[in-house]
Structures are given as structure tokens and as C-alpha cells.
Amino acid sequence: MVYKFRVILDAEEDIFRDIAILEDDNLEDLHNAIVNAFGFDGMEIASFYTCDDAWTQEEEIPLFDTGDVAGEMKTMADYPLSSILNEDDTKIIYVYDFLNMWTFFVELAAIEEEEPGVTYPDLLFAHGELPTDAPTKDFNSPNVSKDDIYGDFEDDFDEEDFDMFDGDDSFEDMGYEDNWN
């Protein structure tokens, strides 16, 4: 079977690509198809994130194993598309280049029979030009309040909380020796 995806850049303008890829291909294959479809050089780190129907980010699936123990963390190559996406679970988030945060909404639009003579993955349709810089999020817009971003965080510290650092920077009265190592 062939999975047909619409990959939408998280931007105000309509910028998307429609990609067909085999259901047995893995998330790394989809990553490569997205990189090629949008014209990235493929030299940056990327991750997929599972999500719910409201696009709420859940589990990260990285391109490379970044865990403390090599081989312990699953990567994109470990997930066939059919193990993550199906008729009920159709959405996944893709982030490319963690310095610039190119963010894409990836949605499974159709599952169809493989067409003879077609090489997959296949770019079916492209709409919109990728901007030079990744779209930025405006957290100061009238629709987003500081409470939405920071929650109920308050700075409860007073100057006197930091008084222990005033003085001659001597730690003798704290029980530390000058040459502890």
C-alpha cells in the first residue's frame, strides 16, 4: 500500500508538499522525502513527534540515537510508517534543524494501492515557496498572553535570598576546605 501525506509548513502562508511513500518504509525514509521535497540540504538534526488529533506534541522519535546508552533509544529507522500511522492515527509533527525550528504538520491523507511504474517516495504536488528563514512564533501577539506561555510562574525571590553570596567569597564557615580535591 501507498501512504499519501500532506506536509504543511507551520507558517501564515500556505506552503505544503504532497508526498506518496510506501507503507513499509520507515520514518527515516519519510524524513528524507520531506528534506528533498522542501529543498533542505539534509545536514541538520530532525525529529518526528507523535501527537493527538489537536496536534498536541507527545513522544519524540529522533533521527539519531541521543540516549545515554548506545542502541537503547529507538530512532526513525526503527519505525515503519504503518506502525505509527494508520486510518485512525493520521497526524505527526516533524521538526527539522533545531536551531531554526522548521516545524511541519504531517497528515496522512490517503492509503491507496501502489501504482505500477511509479518510484516511491514520489513528490505528488508542491505549493508555495519555502522562505529563506524559518517562520518565527510571535508570543507577544494579542491572541497569546504571558500566562499562556509561562503559566502561573512568579518570581518569589528577594534580595535577601542571595545574601549568602555577599562578602569575601570565603567558604570556610560553610564547612568546605580550600583544597578539597
JSON list of C-alpha atoms in Angstrom, two decimals:
[
{"chain": "A", "resi": 1, "resn": "MET", "atom": "CA", "xyz": [0.00, 0.00, 0.00]},
{"chain": "A", "resi": 2, "resn": "VAL", "atom": "CA", "xyz": [1.00, 3.63, -0.52]},
{"chain": "A", "resi": 3, "resn": "TYR", "atom": "CA", "xyz": [0.64, 6.33, 2.12]},
{"chain": "A", "resi": 4, "resn": "LYS", "atom": "CA", "xyz": [-0.11, 9.80, 0.76]},
{"chain": "A", "resi": 5, "resn": "PHE", "atom": "CA", "xyz": [0.87, 12.64, 3.05]},
{"chain": "A", "resi": 6, "resn": "ARG", "atom": "CA", "xyz": [0.33, 16.38, 3.07]},
{"chain": "A", "resi": 7, "resn": "VAL", "atom": "CA", "xyz": [3.30, 18.05, 4.76]},
{"chain": "A", "resi": 8, "resn": "ILE", "atom": "CA", "xyz": [2.46, 21.63, 5.80]},
{"chain": "A", "resi": 9, "resn": "LEU", "atom": "CA", "xyz": [4.98, 24.21, 6.99]},
{"chain": "A", "resi": 10, "resn": "ASP", "atom": "CA", "xyz": [3.81, 25.89, 10.21]},
{"chain": "A", "resi": 11, "resn": "ALA", "atom": "CA", "xyz": [3.60, 29.39, 8.71]},
{"chain": "A", "resi": 12, "resn": "GLU", "atom": "CA", "xyz": [0.98, 32.01, 7.89]},
{"chain": "A", "resi": 13, "resn": "GLU", "atom": "CA", "xyz": [1.38, 31.39, 4.16]},
{"chain": "A", "resi": 14, "resn": "ASP", "atom": "CA", "xyz": [0.18, 28.17, 2.56]},
{"chain": "A", "resi": 15, "resn": "ILE", "atom": "CA", "xyz": [3.35, 26.15, 1.95]},
{"chain": "A", "resi": 16, "resn": "PHE", "atom": "CA", "xyz": [2.96, 22.40, 1.59]},
{"chain": "A", "resi": 17, "resn": "ARG", "atom": "CA", "xyz": [4.05, 19.31, -0.28]},
{"chain": "A", "resi": 18, "resn": "ASP", "atom": "CA", "xyz": [2.10, 16.14, -1.04]},
{"chain": "A", "resi": 19, "resn": "ILE", "atom": "CA", "xyz": [4.26, 13.02, -0.84]},
{"chain": "A", "resi": 20, "resn": "ALA", "atom": "CA", "xyz": [3.49, 9.38, -1.65]},
{"chain": "A", "resi": 21, "resn": "ILE", "atom": "CA", "xyz": [5.59, 6.74, 0.11]},
{"chain": "A", "resi": 22, "resn": "LEU", "atom": "CA", "xyz": [5.28, 3.00, 0.71]},
{"chain": "A", "resi": 23, "resn": "GLU", "atom": "CA", "xyz": [3.68, 1.96, 4.00]},
{"chain": "A", "resi": 24, "resn": "ASP", "atom": "CA", "xyz": [6.61, -0.39, 4.74]},
{"chain": "A", "resi": 25, "resn": "ASP", "atom": "CA", "xyz": [9.11, 2.48, 4.50]},
{"chain": "A", "resi": 26, "resn": "ASN", "atom": "CA", "xyz": [10.19, 3.91, 7.84]},
{"chain": "A", "resi": 27, "resn": "LEU", "atom": "CA", "xyz": [10.13, 7.36, 9.40]},
{"chain": "A", "resi": 28, "resn": "GLU", "atom": "CA", "xyz": [13.71, 7.97, 8.25]},
{"chain": "A", "resi": 29, "resn": "ASP", "atom": "CA", "xyz": [12.56, 7.42, 4.66]},
{"chain": "A", "resi": 30, "resn": "LEU", "atom": "CA", "xyz": [9.75, 9.93, 5.22]},
{"chain": "A", "resi": 31, "resn": "HIS", "atom": "CA", "xyz": [12.27, 12.36, 6.76]},
{"chain": "A", "resi": 32, "resn": "ASN", "atom": "CA", "xyz": [14.43, 12.07, 3.62]},
{"chain": "A", "resi": 33, "resn": "ALA", "atom": "CA", "xyz": [11.40, 12.57, 1.36]},
{"chain": "A", "resi": 34, "resn": "ILE", "atom": "CA", "xyz": [10.43, 15.74, 3.28]},
{"chain": "A", "resi": 35, "resn": "VAL", "atom": "CA", "xyz": [14.01, 17.08, 3.17]},
{"chain": "A", "resi": 36, "resn": "ASN", "atom": "CA", "xyz": [14.12, 16.54, -0.60]},
{"chain": "A", "resi": 37, "resn": "ALA", "atom": "CA", "xyz": [10.61, 17.90, -1.22]},
{"chain": "A", "resi": 38, "resn": "PHE", "atom": "CA", "xyz": [11.38, 21.18, 0.56]},
{"chain": "A", "resi": 39, "resn": "GLY", "atom": "CA", "xyz": [14.94, 21.52, -0.77]},
{"chain": "A", "resi": 40, "resn": "PHE", "atom": "CA", "xyz": [16.85, 21.27, 2.51]},
{"chain": "A", "resi": 41, "resn": "ASP", "atom": "CA", "xyz": [20.44, 20.06, 2.41]},
{"chain": "A", "resi": 42, "resn": "GLY", "atom": "CA", "xyz": [19.75, 17.25, 4.91]},
{"chain": "A", "resi": 43, "resn": "MET", "atom": "CA", "xyz": [22.67, 18.19, 7.14]},
{"chain": "A", "resi": 44, "resn": "GLU", "atom": "CA", "xyz": [20.62, 19.09, 10.22]},
{"chain": "A", "resi": 45, "resn": "ILE", "atom": "CA", "xyz": [19.15, 17.07, 13.07]},
{"chain": "A", "resi": 46, "resn": "ALA", "atom": "CA", "xyz": [15.44, 16.28, 12.93]},
{"chain": "A", "resi": 47, "resn": "SER", "atom": "CA", "xyz": [12.72, 14.54, 14.92]},
{"chain": "A", "resi": 48, "resn": "PHE", "atom": "CA", "xyz": [9.18, 13.38, 14.48]},
{"chain": "A", "resi": 49, "resn": "TYR", "atom": "CA", "xyz": [6.70, 13.72, 17.33]},
{"chain": "A", "resi": 50, "resn": "THR", "atom": "CA", "xyz": [3.60, 11.67, 17.77]},
{"chain": "A", "resi": 51, "resn": "CYS", "atom": "CA", "xyz": [0.57, 13.81, 18.53]},
{"chain": "A", "resi": 52, "resn": "ASP", "atom": "CA", "xyz": [-3.15, 13.70, 19.11]},
{"chain": "A", "resi": 53, "resn": "ASP", "atom": "CA", "xyz": [-5.89, 14.99, 16.79]},
{"chain": "A", "resi": 54, "resn": "ALA", "atom": "CA", "xyz": [-5.37, 18.55, 18.12]},
{"chain": "A", "resi": 55, "resn": "TRP", "atom": "CA", "xyz": [-1.64, 18.41, 17.20]},
{"chain": "A", "resi": 56, "resn": "THR", "atom": "CA", "xyz": [-0.56, 18.23, 20.84]},
{"chain": "A", "resi": 57, "resn": "GLN", "atom": "CA", "xyz": [3.05, 17.03, 20.81]},
{"chain": "A", "resi": 58, "resn": "GLU", "atom": "CA", "xyz": [3.72, 13.70, 22.54]},
{"chain": "A", "resi": 59, "resn": "GLU", "atom": "CA", "xyz": [6.61, 11.20, 22.09]},
{"chain": "A", "resi": 60, "resn": "GLU", "atom": "CA", "xyz": [9.80, 12.25, 20.27]},
{"chain": "A", "resi": 61, "resn": "ILE", "atom": "CA", "xyz": [11.26, 9.97, 17.61]},
{"chain": "A", "resi": 62, "resn": "PRO", "atom": "CA", "xyz": [14.73, 11.32, 16.74]},
{"chain": "A", "resi": 63, "resn": "LEU", "atom": "CA", "xyz": [16.82, 10.80, 13.62]},
{"chain": "A", "resi": 64, "resn": "PHE", "atom": "CA", "xyz": [19.81, 9.69, 15.71]},
{"chain": "A", "resi": 65, "resn": "ASP", "atom": "CA", "xyz": [20.15, 7.83, 19.00]},
{"chain": "A", "resi": 66, "resn": "THR", "atom": "CA", "xyz": [20.86, 10.55, 21.57]},
{"chain": "A", "resi": 67, "resn": "GLY", "atom": "CA", "xyz": [20.44, 8.36, 24.64]},
{"chain": "A", "resi": 68, "resn": "ASP", "atom": "CA", "xyz": [22.99, 7.71, 27.34]},
{"chain": "A", "resi": 69, "resn": "VAL", "atom": "CA", "xyz": [23.38, 4.07, 26.29]},
{"chain": "A", "resi": 70, "resn": "ALA", "atom": "CA", "xyz": [24.03, 3.43, 22.59]},
{"chain": "A", "resi": 71, "resn": "GLY", "atom": "CA", "xyz": [21.26, 1.40, 20.97]},
{"chain": "A", "resi": 72, "resn": "GLU", "atom": "CA", "xyz": [18.83, 1.87, 23.82]},
{"chain": "A", "resi": 73, "resn": "MET", "atom": "CA", "xyz": [16.81, 4.65, 22.16]},
{"chain": "A", "resi": 74, "resn": "LYS", "atom": "CA", "xyz": [14.62, 3.93, 19.15]},
{"chain": "A", "resi": 75, "resn": "THR", "atom": "CA", "xyz": [15.14, 6.16, 16.13]},
{"chain": "A", "resi": 76, "resn": "MET", "atom": "CA", "xyz": [13.24, 6.96, 12.93]},
{"chain": "A", "resi": 77, "resn": "ALA", "atom": "CA", "xyz": [14.77, 3.92, 11.24]},
{"chain": "A", "resi": 78, "resn": "ASP", "atom": "CA", "xyz": [13.11, 1.66, 13.84]},
{"chain": "A", "resi": 79, "resn": "TYR", "atom": "CA", "xyz": [9.55, 2.72, 13.00]},
{"chain": "A", "resi": 80, "resn": "PRO", "atom": "CA", "xyz": [7.83, 1.53, 9.83]},
{"chain": "A", "resi": 81, "resn": "LEU", "atom": "CA", "xyz": [5.20, 4.09, 8.82]},
{"chain": "A", "resi": 82, "resn": "SER", "atom": "CA", "xyz": [2.44, 1.53, 9.34]},
{"chain": "A", "resi": 83, "resn": "SER", "atom": "CA", "xyz": [3.46, 1.10, 13.00]},
{"chain": "A", "resi": 84, "resn": "ILE", "atom": "CA", "xyz": [2.82, 4.79, 13.78]},
{"chain": "A", "resi": 85, "resn": "LEU", "atom": "CA", "xyz": [0.25, 5.99, 11.24]},
{"chain": "A", "resi": 86, "resn": "ASN", "atom": "CA", "xyz": [-2.99, 4.44, 10.05]},
{"chain": "A", "resi": 87, "resn": "GLU", "atom": "CA", "xyz": [-6.61, 5.36, 9.27]},
{"chain": "A", "resi": 88, "resn": "ASP", "atom": "CA", "xyz": [-7.23, 6.28, 12.93]},
{"chain": "A", "resi": 89, "resn": "ASP", "atom": "CA", "xyz": [-3.89, 7.92, 13.77]},
{"chain": "A", "resi": 90, "resn": "THR", "atom": "CA", "xyz": [-3.19, 10.25, 10.85]},
{"chain": "A", "resi": 91, "resn": "LYS", "atom": "CA", "xyz": [-1.09, 13.07, 12.32]},
{"chain": "A", "resi": 92, "resn": "ILE", "atom": "CA", "xyz": [2.55, 13.51, 13.24]},
{"chain": "A", "resi": 93, "resn": "ILE", "atom": "CA", "xyz": [4.74, 16.58, 13.75]},
{"chain": "A", "resi": 94, "resn": "TYR", "atom": "CA", "xyz": [8.13, 16.95, 12.06]},
{"chain": "A", "resi": 95, "resn": "VAL", "atom": "CA", "xyz": [10.86, 19.37, 13.20]},
{"chain": "A", "resi": 96, "resn": "TYR", "atom": "CA", "xyz": [13.95, 19.95, 11.06]},
{"chain": "A", "resi": 97, "resn": "ASP", "atom": "CA", "xyz": [17.02, 21.90, 12.24]},
{"chain": "A", "resi": 98, "resn": "PHE", "atom": "CA", "xyz": [16.66, 22.55, 15.96]},
{"chain": "A", "resi": 99, "resn": "LEU", "atom": "CA", "xyz": [18.45, 25.90, 15.72]},
{"chain": "A", "resi": 100, "resn": "ASN", "atom": "CA", "xyz": [15.91, 27.30, 13.26]},
{"chain": "A", "resi": 101, "resn": "MET", "atom": "CA", "xyz": [12.96, 25.06, 14.21]},
{"chain": "A", "resi": 102, "resn": "TRP", "atom": "CA", "xyz": [11.40, 24.39, 10.82]},
{"chain": "A", "resi": 103, "resn": "THR", "atom": "CA", "xyz": [8.13, 22.84, 12.02]},
{"chain": "A", "resi": 104, "resn": "PHE", "atom": "CA", "xyz": [5.77, 20.84, 9.82]},
{"chain": "A", "resi": 105, "resn": "PHE", "atom": "CA", "xyz": [2.37, 19.25, 10.31]},
{"chain": "A", "resi": 106, "resn": "VAL", "atom": "CA", "xyz": [2.35, 15.87, 8.54]},
{"chain": "A", "resi": 107, "resn": "GLU", "atom": "CA", "xyz": [-1.03, 14.32, 7.89]},
{"chain": "A", "resi": 108, "resn": "LEU", "atom": "CA", "xyz": [-1.87, 11.00, 6.28]},
{"chain": "A", "resi": 109, "resn": "ALA", "atom": "CA", "xyz": [-4.43, 11.93, 3.62]},
{"chain": "A", "resi": 110, "resn": "ALA", "atom": "CA", "xyz": [-4.96, 8.58, 1.90]},
{"chain": "A", "resi": 111, "resn": "ILE", "atom": "CA", "xyz": [-3.93, 4.94, 1.79]},
{"chain": "A", "resi": 112, "resn": "GLU", "atom": "CA", "xyz": [-4.06, 3.61, -1.76]},
{"chain": "A", "resi": 113, "resn": "GLU", "atom": "CA", "xyz": [-2.82, 0.80, -3.95]},
{"chain": "A", "resi": 114, "resn": "GLU", "atom": "CA", "xyz": [0.69, 1.05, -5.34]},
{"chain": "A", "resi": 115, "resn": "GLU", "atom": "CA", "xyz": [0.75, 2.33, -8.94]},
{"chain": "A", "resi": 116, "resn": "PRO", "atom": "CA", "xyz": [2.83, 0.27, -11.40]},
{"chain": "A", "resi": 117, "resn": "GLY", "atom": "CA", "xyz": [5.89, 2.05, -12.76]},
{"chain": "A", "resi": 118, "resn": "VAL", "atom": "CA", "xyz": [5.97, 4.72, -10.02]},
{"chain": "A", "resi": 119, "resn": "THR", "atom": "CA", "xyz": [9.12, 5.07, -7.93]},
{"chain": "A", "resi": 120, "resn": "TYR", "atom": "CA", "xyz": [8.46, 5.84, -4.28]},
{"chain": "A", "resi": 121, "resn": "PRO", "atom": "CA", "xyz": [8.77, 8.11, -2.47]},
{"chain": "A", "resi": 122, "resn": "ASP", "atom": "CA", "xyz": [7.14, 10.41, -5.01]},
{"chain": "A", "resi": 123, "resn": "LEU", "atom": "CA", "xyz": [6.53, 14.16, -4.78]},
{"chain": "A", "resi": 124, "resn": "LEU", "atom": "CA", "xyz": [2.96, 14.50, -5.98]},
{"chain": "A", "resi": 125, "resn": "PHE", "atom": "CA", "xyz": [2.37, 18.23, -5.59]},
{"chain": "A", "resi": 126, "resn": "ALA", "atom": "CA", "xyz": [4.18, 21.32, -4.31]},
{"chain": "A", "resi": 127, "resn": "HIS", "atom": "CA", "xyz": [2.53, 24.58, -3.28]},
{"chain": "A", "resi": 128, "resn": "GLY", "atom": "CA", "xyz": [4.30, 27.71, -2.07]},
{"chain": "A", "resi": 129, "resn": "GLU", "atom": "CA", "xyz": [7.93, 28.72, -1.84]},
{"chain": "A", "resi": 130, "resn": "LEU", "atom": "CA", "xyz": [9.95, 27.90, 1.25]},
{"chain": "A", "resi": 131, "resn": "PRO", "atom": "CA", "xyz": [11.02, 31.18, 2.87]},
{"chain": "A", "resi": 132, "resn": "THR", "atom": "CA", "xyz": [14.72, 31.93, 3.38]},
{"chain": "A", "resi": 133, "resn": "ASP", "atom": "CA", "xyz": [14.32, 31.80, 7.17]},
{"chain": "A", "resi": 134, "resn": "ALA", "atom": "CA", "xyz": [12.16, 29.55, 9.30]},
{"chain": "A", "resi": 135, "resn": "PRO", "atom": "CA", "xyz": [8.90, 31.18, 10.39]},
{"chain": "A", "resi": 136, "resn": "THR", "atom": "CA", "xyz": [9.08, 32.57, 13.92]},
{"chain": "A", "resi": 137, "resn": "LYS", "atom": "CA", "xyz": [6.37, 32.38, 16.50]},
{"chain": "A", "resi": 138, "resn": "ASP", "atom": "CA", "xyz": [5.02, 35.67, 17.83]},
{"chain": "A", "resi": 139, "resn": "PHE", "atom": "CA", "xyz": [4.40, 35.06, 21.51]},
{"chain": "A", "resi": 140, "resn": "ASN", "atom": "CA", "xyz": [3.58, 38.75, 22.01]},
{"chain": "A", "resi": 141, "resn": "SER", "atom": "CA", "xyz": [0.56, 38.71, 19.74]},
{"chain": "A", "resi": 142, "resn": "PRO", "atom": "CA", "xyz": [-2.76, 39.82, 21.20]},
{"chain": "A", "resi": 143, "resn": "ASN", "atom": "CA", "xyz": [-4.01, 36.23, 20.96]},
{"chain": "A", "resi": 144, "resn": "VAL", "atom": "CA", "xyz": [-1.27, 34.86, 23.24]},
{"chain": "A", "resi": 145, "resn": "SER", "atom": "CA", "xyz": [-0.89, 36.08, 26.80]},
{"chain": "A", "resi": 146, "resn": "LYS", "atom": "CA", "xyz": [2.15, 35.66, 29.03]},
{"chain": "A", "resi": 147, "resn": "ASP", "atom": "CA", "xyz": [0.06, 33.30, 31.19]},
{"chain": "A", "resi": 148, "resn": "ASP", "atom": "CA", "xyz": [-0.36, 31.01, 28.17]},
{"chain": "A", "resi": 149, "resn": "ILE", "atom": "CA", "xyz": [3.42, 30.80, 27.79]},
{"chain": "A", "resi": 150, "resn": "TYR", "atom": "CA", "xyz": [4.65, 30.90, 31.39]},
{"chain": "A", "resi": 151, "resn": "GLY", "atom": "CA", "xyz": [1.64, 29.59, 33.28]},
{"chain": "A", "resi": 152, "resn": "ASP", "atom": "CA", "xyz": [1.44, 30.69, 36.90]},
{"chain": "A", "resi": 153, "resn": "PHE", "atom": "CA", "xyz": [5.19, 31.23, 37.31]},
{"chain": "A", "resi": 154, "resn": "GLU", "atom": "CA", "xyz": [6.10, 34.11, 39.61]},
{"chain": "A", "resi": 155, "resn": "ASP", "atom": "CA", "xyz": [9.48, 35.37, 40.73]},
{"chain": "A", "resi": 156, "resn": "ASP", "atom": "CA", "xyz": [9.32, 34.90, 44.51]},
{"chain": "A", "resi": 157, "resn": "PHE", "atom": "CA", "xyz": [12.98, 35.69, 45.15]},
{"chain": "A", "resi": 158, "resn": "ASP", "atom": "CA", "xyz": [14.03, 38.67, 47.25]},
{"chain": "A", "resi": 159, "resn": "GLU", "atom": "CA", "xyz": [17.46, 40.29, 47.51]},
{"chain": "A", "resi": 160, "resn": "GLU", "atom": "CA", "xyz": [17.97, 38.69, 50.92]},
{"chain": "A", "resi": 161, "resn": "ASP", "atom": "CA", "xyz": [17.72, 35.23, 49.33]},
{"chain": "A", "resi": 162, "resn": "PHE", "atom": "CA", "xyz": [21.11, 35.93, 47.74]},
{"chain": "A", "resi": 163, "resn": "ASP", "atom": "CA", "xyz": [22.87, 37.48, 50.78]},
{"chain": "A", "resi": 164, "resn": "MET", "atom": "CA", "xyz": [25.00, 34.35, 51.27]},
{"chain": "A", "resi": 165, "resn": "PHE", "atom": "CA", "xyz": [26.98, 35.34, 48.18]},
{"chain": "A", "resi": 166, "resn": "ASP", "atom": "CA", "xyz": [27.93, 38.78, 49.55]},
{"chain": "A", "resi": 167, "resn": "GLY", "atom": "CA", "xyz": [31.27, 39.25, 51.23]},
{"chain": "A", "resi": 168, "resn": "ASP", "atom": "CA", "xyz": [34.72, 37.82, 50.72]},
{"chain": "A", "resi": 169, "resn": "ASP", "atom": "CA", "xyz": [33.68, 34.64, 48.85]},
{"chain": "A", "resi": 170, "resn": "SER", "atom": "CA", "xyz": [35.08, 32.58, 51.73]},
{"chain": "A", "resi": 171, "resn": "PHE", "atom": "CA", "xyz": [33.53, 29.19, 52.18]},
{"chain": "A", "resi": 172, "resn": "GLU", "atom": "CA", "xyz": [35.38, 28.34, 55.42]},
{"chain": "A", "resi": 173, "resn": "ASP", "atom": "CA", "xyz": [32.36, 29.00, 57.59]},
{"chain": "A", "resi": 174, "resn": "MET", "atom": "CA", "xyz": [30.32, 26.63, 55.39]},
{"chain": "A", "resi": 175, "resn": "GLY", "atom": "CA", "xyz": [32.49, 23.60, 56.15]},
{"chain": "A", "resi": 176, "resn": "TYR", "atom": "CA", "xyz": [34.41, 23.50, 52.87]},
{"chain": "A", "resi": 177, "resn": "GLU", "atom": "CA", "xyz": [38.17, 23.18, 52.75]},
{"chain": "A", "resi": 178, "resn": "ASP", "atom": "CA", "xyz": [40.17, 25.29, 50.30]},
{"chain": "A", "resi": 179, "resn": "ASN", "atom": "CA", "xyz": [41.85, 22.24, 48.74]},
{"chain": "A", "resi": 180, "resn": "TRP", "atom": "CA", "xyz": [39.08, 19.67, 48.83]},
{"chain": "A", "resi": 181, "resn": "ASN", "atom": "CA", "xyz": [40.25, 17.73, 45.80]}
]
